[in-house]
């Protein structure tokens, strides 16, 4: 069972970070289900459902119980990319062990040019994004000359750690695909809470392909970002 905590982690308290614990969701706030550290250790089941996530955000990423594929939330719709590469609309009853969502309100948009790979794209983002927010929700639209994504098959109990589960991942190389990258930038000192730096999922415009972004390249892209100052964290209880 999960509970909404007012304390992020003792680690974060030392680092000076805190979690808002308001009774209602607000904009400029990230809502996160569980920690990346828990997911890495094989915590693949959670009681939070997509219907509840929609109350807290219309943009984000995550996975489904059992580590069943990759989730992309875009414009209020939640998609699941399964290990066969197919994209499915998730019902409100679908459960997740890990997710990150926010209500995306673009503060500004800017063109990005000449991203030869994902590392190159992240360097471009670092030059553009201002440093006045703790977290950033990042939306990147355009036609990608190359998009390398992955998805993971549903795991069976007893669950293995994430690194072991990823040995079964399916990788897809997409060419000249139009779509949207959905992601977040977290501070580097939050590596046990979420992926430090950038974490992106992708869904094509025709909703026929997508997954966790491993690499990409594009000449002309449209960047939109939303700075977020607060983080709500729902953490697992028990083991």
Coordinates of N, CA, C and O in Angstrom, one line a residue, residues 44-128:
X44 N 7.6 -3.9 -8.7 CA 6.9 -3.7 -10.0 C 5.4 -3.7 -9.8 O 4.7 -3.7 -10.8
X45 N 4.9 -3.7 -8.6 CA 3.4 -3.6 -8.4 C 3.1 -2.4 -7.5 O 3.8 -2.2 -6.5
X46 N 2.0 -1.7 -7.8 CA 1.6 -0.6 -7.0 C 0.1 -0.4 -7.2 O -0.5 -0.8 -8.3
X47 N -0.6 0.1 -6.2 CA -2.1 0.3 -6.3 C -2.5 1.6 -7.0 O -3.7 1.8 -7.2
X48 N -1.6 2.5 -7.4 CA -2.0 3.7 -8.0 C -2.5 3.4 -9.4 O -1.9 2.7 -10.2
X49 N -3.7 4.0 -9.8 CA -4.3 3.7 -11.1 C -4.2 5.0 -12.0 O -4.0 6.1 -11.5
X50 N -4.3 4.7 -13.3 CA -4.2 5.8 -14.2 C -5.2 6.9 -14.0 O -5.0 8.1 -14.1
X51 N -6.4 6.5 -13.6 CA -7.5 7.4 -13.3 C -7.1 8.4 -12.2 O -7.4 9.6 -12.3
X52 N -6.3 8.0 -11.2 CA -5.8 8.9 -10.2 C -4.7 9.8 -10.7 O -4.6 11.0 -10.4
X53 N -3.8 9.2 -11.6 CA -2.8 10.0 -12.2 C -3.3 11.2 -13.0 O -2.8 12.3 -13.1
X54 N -4.5 10.9 -13.7 CA -5.1 12.0 -14.6 C -5.5 13.2 -13.7 O -5.6 14.3 -14.2
X55 N -5.8 12.9 -12.4 CA -6.2 14.0 -11.6 C -5.0 14.9 -11.2 O -5.1 16.0 -10.7
X56 N -3.8 14.4 -11.4 CA -2.6 15.0 -11.0 C -1.6 15.5 -12.1 O -0.6 16.0 -11.9
X57 N -2.0 15.1 -13.4 CA -1.2 15.5 -14.5 C -1.8 15.0 -15.8 O -2.5 14.0 -15.9
X58 N -1.4 15.7 -16.9 CA -1.8 15.3 -18.2 C -0.6 15.0 -19.1 O -0.7 14.9 -20.3
X59 N 0.6 15.0 -18.5 CA 1.9 14.8 -19.2 C 2.8 14.0 -18.3 O 3.0 14.3 -17.1
X60 N 3.5 13.0 -18.9 CA 4.4 12.3 -18.1 C 4.8 10.9 -18.6 O 4.6 10.6 -19.8
X61 N 5.4 10.1 -17.8 CA 5.9 8.8 -18.2 C 5.9 7.9 -17.0 O 5.6 8.2 -15.9
X62 N 6.2 6.6 -17.3 CA 6.2 5.6 -16.2 C 6.1 4.2 -16.8 O 6.6 3.9 -17.9
X63 N 5.6 3.2 -16.0 CA 5.4 1.9 -16.5 C 4.1 1.3 -15.9 O 3.4 2.0 -15.1
X64 N 3.8 0.1 -16.3 CA 2.5 -0.6 -15.8 C 2.9 -1.7 -14.8 O 4.1 -2.2 -14.9
X65 N 2.0 -2.1 -13.9 CA 2.3 -3.2 -13.0 C 2.9 -4.4 -13.7 O 2.5 -4.7 -14.8
X66 N 3.9 -5.0 -13.1 CA 4.6 -6.1 -13.7 C 5.7 -5.6 -14.6 O 6.3 -6.4 -15.4
X67 N 6.0 -4.3 -14.7 CA 7.0 -3.7 -15.6 C 6.5 -4.0 -17.0 O 7.4 -4.3 -17.9
X68 N 5.2 -3.9 -17.3 CA 4.7 -4.3 -18.6 C 4.7 -3.1 -19.6 O 3.7 -2.4 -19.8
X69 N 5.9 -2.9 -20.1 CA 6.1 -1.8 -21.1 C 6.4 -0.5 -20.6 O 6.6 -0.2 -19.4
X70 N 6.3 0.5 -21.5 CA 6.6 1.9 -21.2 C 5.3 2.8 -21.3 O 4.5 2.6 -22.2
X71 N 5.1 3.7 -20.4 CA 4.0 4.6 -20.4 C 4.4 6.0 -20.9 O 5.4 6.5 -20.4
X72 N 3.6 6.5 -21.8 CA 3.7 7.9 -22.2 C 2.4 8.6 -22.0 O 1.4 8.2 -22.5
X73 N 2.4 9.7 -21.2 CA 1.2 10.5 -21.0 C 1.4 11.8 -21.8 O 2.3 12.6 -21.6
X74 N 0.5 12.1 -22.7 CA 0.6 13.3 -23.6 C -0.8 13.8 -23.9 O -1.7 13.1 -24.3
X75 N -1.0 15.1 -23.6 CA -2.2 15.8 -23.8 C -3.4 15.1 -23.1 O -4.5 15.0 -23.6
X76 N -3.1 14.6 -21.9 CA -4.2 14.0 -21.1 C -4.5 12.5 -21.4 O -5.3 11.9 -20.7
X77 N -3.9 12.0 -22.4 CA -4.1 10.6 -22.8 C -2.9 9.8 -22.3 O -1.7 10.2 -22.5
X78 N -3.1 8.6 -21.8 CA -2.1 7.7 -21.3 C -1.9 6.5 -22.2 O -2.9 5.8 -22.4
X79 N -0.7 6.4 -22.7 CA -0.4 5.3 -23.7 C 0.6 4.3 -23.1 O 1.5 4.7 -22.3
X80 N 0.4 3.0 -23.4 CA 1.3 2.0 -23.0 C 2.0 1.4 -24.3 O 1.3 1.0 -25.2
X81 N 3.3 1.4 -24.3 CA 4.0 0.8 -25.4 C 4.5 -0.6 -24.9 O 5.4 -0.7 -24.0
X82 N 3.9 -1.7 -25.4 CA 4.3 -3.0 -25.0 C 5.6 -3.5 -25.7 O 6.1 -2.9 -26.6
X83 N 6.0 -4.7 -25.2 CA 7.3 -5.2 -25.7 C 7.3 -5.5 -27.2 O 8.3 -5.7 -27.8
X84 N 6.1 -5.6 -27.8 CA 6.0 -5.9 -29.3 C 6.1 -4.6 -30.0 O 5.9 -4.6 -31.3
X85 N 6.2 -3.5 -29.3 CA 6.3 -2.2 -30.0 C 4.9 -1.5 -30.3 O 4.9 -0.4 -30.8
X86 N 3.8 -2.2 -29.9 CA 2.5 -1.6 -30.2 C 2.1 -0.6 -29.1 O 2.5 -0.8 -28.0
X87 N 1.3 0.4 -29.5 CA 0.9 1.4 -28.6 C -0.6 1.2 -28.3 O -1.4 1.0 -29.2
X88 N -0.9 1.2 -27.0 CA -2.3 0.9 -26.5 C -2.7 2.1 -25.6 O -1.9 2.7 -24.8
X89 N -4.0 2.5 -25.7 CA -4.5 3.5 -24.7 C -4.8 2.8 -23.4 O -5.5 1.7 -23.4
X90 N -4.3 3.3 -22.3 CA -4.5 2.6 -21.0 C -5.8 3.0 -20.4 O -6.2 4.2 -20.4
X91 N -6.6 2.0 -19.9 CA -7.8 2.4 -19.2 C -7.5 3.0 -17.8 O -6.4 2.9 -17.3
X92 N -8.4 3.7 -17.3 CA -8.3 4.4 -16.0 C -8.0 3.4 -14.9 O -7.4 3.8 -13.8
X93 N -8.3 2.1 -15.0 CA -8.1 1.1 -14.0 C -6.7 0.5 -14.0 O -6.4 -0.3 -13.1
X94 N -5.9 0.8 -15.0 CA -4.6 0.2 -15.1 C -3.7 0.7 -14.0 O -3.8 1.9 -13.6
X95 N -3.0 -0.2 -13.3 CA -2.2 0.2 -12.2 C -0.7 0.4 -12.5 O -0.2 -0.2 -13.5
X96 N 0.0 1.2 -11.7 CA 1.4 1.5 -12.0 C 2.2 1.4 -10.7 O 1.8 1.9 -9.7
X97 N 3.4 0.9 -10.8 CA 4.4 0.9 -9.7 C 5.3 2.1 -9.7 O 5.9 2.4 -8.7
X98 N 5.3 2.8 -10.9 CA 6.2 4.0 -11.0 C 5.7 4.9 -12.1 O 5.4 4.4 -13.2
X99 N 5.5 6.2 -11.8 CA 5.1 7.1 -12.8 C 5.5 8.5 -12.3 O 5.6 8.8 -11.1
X100 N 5.6 9.4 -13.3 CA 5.9 10.8 -13.0 C 5.0 11.7 -14.0 O 5.0 11.5 -15.2
X101 N 4.1 12.5 -13.4 CA 3.2 13.3 -14.2 C 3.2 14.8 -13.7 O 3.5 15.0 -12.5
X102 N 2.7 15.6 -14.5 CA 2.5 17.0 -14.2 C 1.4 17.6 -15.1 O 1.2 17.0 -16.2
X103 N 0.8 18.7 -14.8 CA 0.0 19.5 -15.7 C 0.9 20.4 -16.5 O 1.5 21.3 -16.0
X104 N 1.1 20.1 -17.8 CA 2.1 20.8 -18.6 C 1.5 22.1 -19.1 O 0.5 22.2 -19.8
X105 N 2.1 23.2 -18.7 CA 1.8 24.5 -19.1 C 3.1 25.1 -19.7 O 4.0 25.6 -18.9
X106 N 3.3 25.1 -21.0 CA 4.5 25.6 -21.6 C 4.8 27.0 -21.2 O 4.0 27.9 -21.4
X107 N 6.0 27.3 -20.6 CA 6.4 28.6 -20.2 C 7.0 29.3 -21.5 O 6.8 30.5 -21.6
X108 N 7.6 28.5 -22.3 CA 8.2 29.1 -23.5 C 8.5 28.0 -24.5 O 8.5 26.8 -24.1
X109 N 8.7 28.4 -25.7 CA 9.1 27.4 -26.7 C 10.3 27.9 -27.6 O 10.4 29.1 -27.7
X110 N 11.1 27.0 -28.1 CA 12.2 27.4 -28.9 C 12.6 26.3 -29.8 O 12.4 25.2 -29.6
X111 N 13.2 26.7 -30.9 CA 13.7 25.7 -31.9 C 15.0 25.2 -31.5 O 15.9 25.9 -31.0
X112 N 15.2 23.9 -31.8 CA 16.5 23.2 -31.6 C 16.9 22.7 -32.9 O 16.1 22.1 -33.7
X113 N 18.2 22.9 -33.2 CA 18.7 22.4 -34.5 C 20.0 21.6 -34.4 O 20.8 22.0 -33.6
X114 N 20.1 20.6 -35.2 CA 21.3 19.8 -35.3 C 21.7 18.9 -34.2 O 22.8 18.9 -33.7
X115 N 20.7 18.2 -33.7 CA 20.9 17.2 -32.6 C 21.4 15.9 -33.3 O 20.6 15.2 -33.9
X116 N 22.6 15.5 -33.2 CA 23.2 14.3 -33.9 C 22.9 13.1 -33.1 O 22.8 12.0 -33.7
X117 N 22.7 13.2 -31.8 CA 22.3 12.0 -30.9 C 21.7 12.5 -29.7 O 21.6 13.8 -29.5
X118 N 21.3 11.6 -28.8 CA 20.6 12.0 -27.6 C 21.5 12.9 -26.7 O 21.1 13.8 -26.1
X119 N 22.8 12.5 -26.6 CA 23.7 13.3 -25.7 C 23.9 14.7 -26.3 O 23.9 15.6 -25.5
X120 N 23.9 14.8 -27.6 CA 24.0 16.1 -28.2 C 22.7 16.9 -27.9 O 22.8 18.1 -27.6
X121 N 21.6 16.3 -28.0 CA 20.3 16.9 -27.7 C 20.3 17.5 -26.3 O 19.8 18.6 -26.0
X122 N 20.7 16.7 -25.3 CA 20.7 17.1 -23.9 C 21.6 18.3 -23.7 O 21.3 19.1 -22.8
X123 N 22.7 18.3 -24.4 CA 23.6 19.5 -24.3 C 22.9 20.7 -24.8 O 23.1 21.8 -24.2
X124 N 22.2 20.6 -25.9 CA 21.4 21.7 -26.4 C 20.4 22.2 -25.4 O 20.2 23.4 -25.2
X125 N 19.7 21.2 -24.7 CA 18.7 21.6 -23.7 C 19.3 22.3 -22.5 O 18.8 23.3 -22.0
X126 N 20.5 21.9 -22.1 CA 21.2 22.5 -21.0 C 21.5 24.0 -21.3 O 21.5 24.8 -20.4
X127 N 21.7 24.3 -22.6 CA 22.0 25.7 -22.9 C 20.8 26.5 -23.0 O 20.9 27.8 -22.8
X128 N 19.7 25.9 -23.2 CA 18.4 26.7 -23.4 C 17.6 26.8 -22.1 O 17.1 27.9 -21.8

